[in-house]
CSV table of C-alpha atoms in Angstrom, one decimal:
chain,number,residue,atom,x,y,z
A,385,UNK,CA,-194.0,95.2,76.0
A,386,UNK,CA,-191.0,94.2,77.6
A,387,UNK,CA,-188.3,91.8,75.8
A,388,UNK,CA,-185.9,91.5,78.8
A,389,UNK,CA,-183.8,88.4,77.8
A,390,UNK,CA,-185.7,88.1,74.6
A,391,UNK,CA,-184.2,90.8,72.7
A,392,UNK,CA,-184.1,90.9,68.7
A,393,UNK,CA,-181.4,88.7,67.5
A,394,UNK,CA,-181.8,89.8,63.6
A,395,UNK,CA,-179.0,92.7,64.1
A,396,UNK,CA,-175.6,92.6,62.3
A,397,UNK,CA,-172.6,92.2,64.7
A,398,UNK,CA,-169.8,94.4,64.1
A,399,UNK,CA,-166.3,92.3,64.2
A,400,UNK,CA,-164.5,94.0,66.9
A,401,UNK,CA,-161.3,94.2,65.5
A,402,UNK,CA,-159.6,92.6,62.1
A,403,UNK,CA,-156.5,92.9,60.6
A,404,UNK,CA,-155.4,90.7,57.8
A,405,UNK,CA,-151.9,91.2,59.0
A,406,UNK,CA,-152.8,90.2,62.5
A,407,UNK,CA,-152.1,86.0,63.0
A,408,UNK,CA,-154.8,85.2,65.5
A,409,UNK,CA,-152.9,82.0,65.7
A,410,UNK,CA,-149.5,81.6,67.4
A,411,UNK,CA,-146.6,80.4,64.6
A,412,UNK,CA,-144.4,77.7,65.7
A,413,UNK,CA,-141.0,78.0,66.9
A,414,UNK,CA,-139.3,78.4,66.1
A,415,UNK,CA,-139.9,80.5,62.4
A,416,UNK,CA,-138.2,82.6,60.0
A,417,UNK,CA,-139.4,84.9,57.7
A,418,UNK,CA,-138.3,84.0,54.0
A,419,UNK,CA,-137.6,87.8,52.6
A,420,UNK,CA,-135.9,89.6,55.9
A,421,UNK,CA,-134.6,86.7,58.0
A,422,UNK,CA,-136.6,87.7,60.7
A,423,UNK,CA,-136.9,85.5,63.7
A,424,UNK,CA,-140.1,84.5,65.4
A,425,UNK,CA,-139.5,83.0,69.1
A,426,UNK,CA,-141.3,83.1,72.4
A,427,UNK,CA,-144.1,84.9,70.7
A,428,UNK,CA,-142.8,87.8,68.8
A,429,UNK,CA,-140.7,89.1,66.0
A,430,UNK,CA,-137.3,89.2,66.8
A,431,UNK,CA,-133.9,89.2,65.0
A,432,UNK,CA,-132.3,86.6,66.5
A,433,UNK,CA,-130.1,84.4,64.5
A,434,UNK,CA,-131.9,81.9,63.0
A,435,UNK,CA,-131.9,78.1,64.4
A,436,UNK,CA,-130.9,75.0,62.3
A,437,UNK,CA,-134.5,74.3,61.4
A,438,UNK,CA,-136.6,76.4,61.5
A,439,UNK,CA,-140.2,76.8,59.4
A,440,UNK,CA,-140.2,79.4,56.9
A,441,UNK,CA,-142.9,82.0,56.2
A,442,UNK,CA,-143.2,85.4,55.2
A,443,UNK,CA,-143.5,88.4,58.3
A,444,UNK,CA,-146.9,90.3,58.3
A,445,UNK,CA,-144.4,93.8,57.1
A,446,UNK,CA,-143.0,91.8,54.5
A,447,UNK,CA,-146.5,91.0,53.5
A,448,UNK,CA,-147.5,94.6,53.8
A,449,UNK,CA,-144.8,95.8,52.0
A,450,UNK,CA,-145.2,92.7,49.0
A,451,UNK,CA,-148.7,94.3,48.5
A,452,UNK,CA,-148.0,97.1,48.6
A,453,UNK,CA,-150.3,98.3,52.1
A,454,UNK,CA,-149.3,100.7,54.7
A,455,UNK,CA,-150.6,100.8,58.2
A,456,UNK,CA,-149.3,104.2,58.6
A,457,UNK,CA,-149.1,107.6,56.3
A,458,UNK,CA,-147.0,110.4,57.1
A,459,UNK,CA,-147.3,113.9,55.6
A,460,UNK,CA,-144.4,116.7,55.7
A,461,UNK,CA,-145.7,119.7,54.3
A,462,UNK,CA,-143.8,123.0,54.0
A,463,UNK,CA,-140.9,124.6,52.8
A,464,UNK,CA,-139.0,123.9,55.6
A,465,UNK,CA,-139.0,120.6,54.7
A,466,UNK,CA,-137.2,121.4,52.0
A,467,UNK,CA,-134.4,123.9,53.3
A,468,UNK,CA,-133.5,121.2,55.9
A,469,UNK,CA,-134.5,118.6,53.8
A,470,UNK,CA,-131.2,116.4,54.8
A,471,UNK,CA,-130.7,116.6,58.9
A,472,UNK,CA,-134.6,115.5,58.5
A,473,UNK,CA,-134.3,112.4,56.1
A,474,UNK,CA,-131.1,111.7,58.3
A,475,UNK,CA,-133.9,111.6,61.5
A,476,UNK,CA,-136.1,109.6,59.9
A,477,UNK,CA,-133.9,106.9,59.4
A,478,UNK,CA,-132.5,107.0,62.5
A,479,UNK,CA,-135.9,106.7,64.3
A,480,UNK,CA,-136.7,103.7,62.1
A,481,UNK,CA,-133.0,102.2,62.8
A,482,UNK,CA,-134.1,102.2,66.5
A,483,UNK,CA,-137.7,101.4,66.4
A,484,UNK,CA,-136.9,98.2,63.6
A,485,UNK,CA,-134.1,96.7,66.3
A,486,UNK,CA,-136.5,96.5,68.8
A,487,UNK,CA,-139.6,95.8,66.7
A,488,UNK,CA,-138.8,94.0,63.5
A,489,UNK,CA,-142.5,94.5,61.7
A,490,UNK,CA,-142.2,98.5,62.6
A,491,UNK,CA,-140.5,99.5,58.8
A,492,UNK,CA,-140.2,102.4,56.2
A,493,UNK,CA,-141.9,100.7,53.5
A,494,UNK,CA,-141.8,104.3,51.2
A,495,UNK,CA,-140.8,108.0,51.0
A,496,UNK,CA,-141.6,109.8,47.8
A,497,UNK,CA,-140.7,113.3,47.7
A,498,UNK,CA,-142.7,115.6,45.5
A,499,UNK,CA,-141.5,119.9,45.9
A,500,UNK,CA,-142.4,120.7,49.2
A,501,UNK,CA,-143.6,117.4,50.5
A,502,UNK,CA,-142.7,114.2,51.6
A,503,UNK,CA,-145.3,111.0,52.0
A,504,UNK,CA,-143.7,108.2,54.0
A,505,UNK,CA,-145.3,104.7,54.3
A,506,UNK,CA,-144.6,102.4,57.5
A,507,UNK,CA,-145.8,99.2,57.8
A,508,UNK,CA,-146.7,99.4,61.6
A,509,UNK,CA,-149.0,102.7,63.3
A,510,UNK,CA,-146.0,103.1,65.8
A,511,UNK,CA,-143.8,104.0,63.8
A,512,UNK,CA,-145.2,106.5,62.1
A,513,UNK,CA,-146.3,108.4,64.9
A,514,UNK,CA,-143.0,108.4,66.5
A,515,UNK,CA,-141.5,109.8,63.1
A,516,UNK,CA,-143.5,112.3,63.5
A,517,UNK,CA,-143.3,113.2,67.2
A,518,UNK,CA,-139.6,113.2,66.6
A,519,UNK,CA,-139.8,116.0,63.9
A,520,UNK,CA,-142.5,118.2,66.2
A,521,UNK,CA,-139.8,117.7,69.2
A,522,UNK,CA,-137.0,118.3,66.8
A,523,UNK,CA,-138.0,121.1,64.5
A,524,UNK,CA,-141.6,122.0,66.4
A,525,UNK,CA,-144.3,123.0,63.9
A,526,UNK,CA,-147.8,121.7,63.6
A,527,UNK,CA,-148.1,117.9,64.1
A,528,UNK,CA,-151.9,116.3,63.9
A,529,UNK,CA,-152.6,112.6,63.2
A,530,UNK,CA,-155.9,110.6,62.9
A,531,UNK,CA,-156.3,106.9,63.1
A,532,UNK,CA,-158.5,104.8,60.9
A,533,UNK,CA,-160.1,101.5,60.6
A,534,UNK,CA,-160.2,100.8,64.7
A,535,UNK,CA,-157.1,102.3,65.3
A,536,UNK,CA,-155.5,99.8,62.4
A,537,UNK,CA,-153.8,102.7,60.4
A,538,UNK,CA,-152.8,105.9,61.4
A,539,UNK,CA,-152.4,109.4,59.1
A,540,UNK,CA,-149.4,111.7,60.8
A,541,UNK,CA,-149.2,115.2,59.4
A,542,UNK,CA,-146.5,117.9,59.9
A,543,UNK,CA,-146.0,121.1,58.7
A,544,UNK,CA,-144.2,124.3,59.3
């Protein structure tokens, strides 16, 4: 029996890709976010000063980081970690200082310490990763990370 062109049609589709925090739609220019003054012109996130009028929402990290949801989750196991606990917090925020000036919805939403480990939240899957490709470069060690949900969160572990 051949079905060629008339195929079952009964099957579930799978949705390619979905992100709550992911606008589909474009937002108007030009738009500010309400909570981190954010700027959104020609099509992205900037931090541009705002314009006289502009239409007021809230950023897809500030929404994130209002409900409490990271896109990314990065582990630092060890007790190197804690000898040079310092110089590493100090890279940390230095990598998210440069990766939020470019890219304003890449943020440190978290870090909660606990002995020997750190967990740090981000709000974007870039940022993690590049936290924790800085520390392997820096310090070396073992670095793994997985991604999840279609490649819409990412889980970055280190540890030496």
């Amino acid at each position: 029996m051949d079905k060629g062109q008339h195929g079952r049609r009964d099957r579930l589709l799978q949705e390619t890709r979905h992100d709550t925090y992911r606008e589909d739609k474009k937002w108007p220019e030009p738009t500010v976010c309400t909570e981190c003054h954010s700027v959104y012109l020609e099509g992205r996130w900037t931090w541009y000063e705002p314009p006289a009028k502009p239409n007021k929402v809230v950023c897809p990290a500030c929404q994130r980081i209002a409900e409490n949801y990271p896109a990314g989750h990065l582990e630092l196991h060890g007790s190197f970690f804690k000898e040079h606990q310092e110089e590493m917090l100090n890279l940390i925020h230095n990598e998210e200082k440069q990766e939020k000036s470019a890219h304003p919805l890449e943020r440190i939403m978290d870090i909660h310490e606990e002995d020997e480990q750190v967990l740090i939240t981000t709000t974007g899957i870039h940022i993690a990763r590049r936290i924790g490709e800085a520390i392997s470069r820096a310090y070396q060690g073992d670095l793994s990370f997985s991604y999840g949900d279609g490649e819409k969160t990412i889980r970055v572990s280190w540890s030496r």
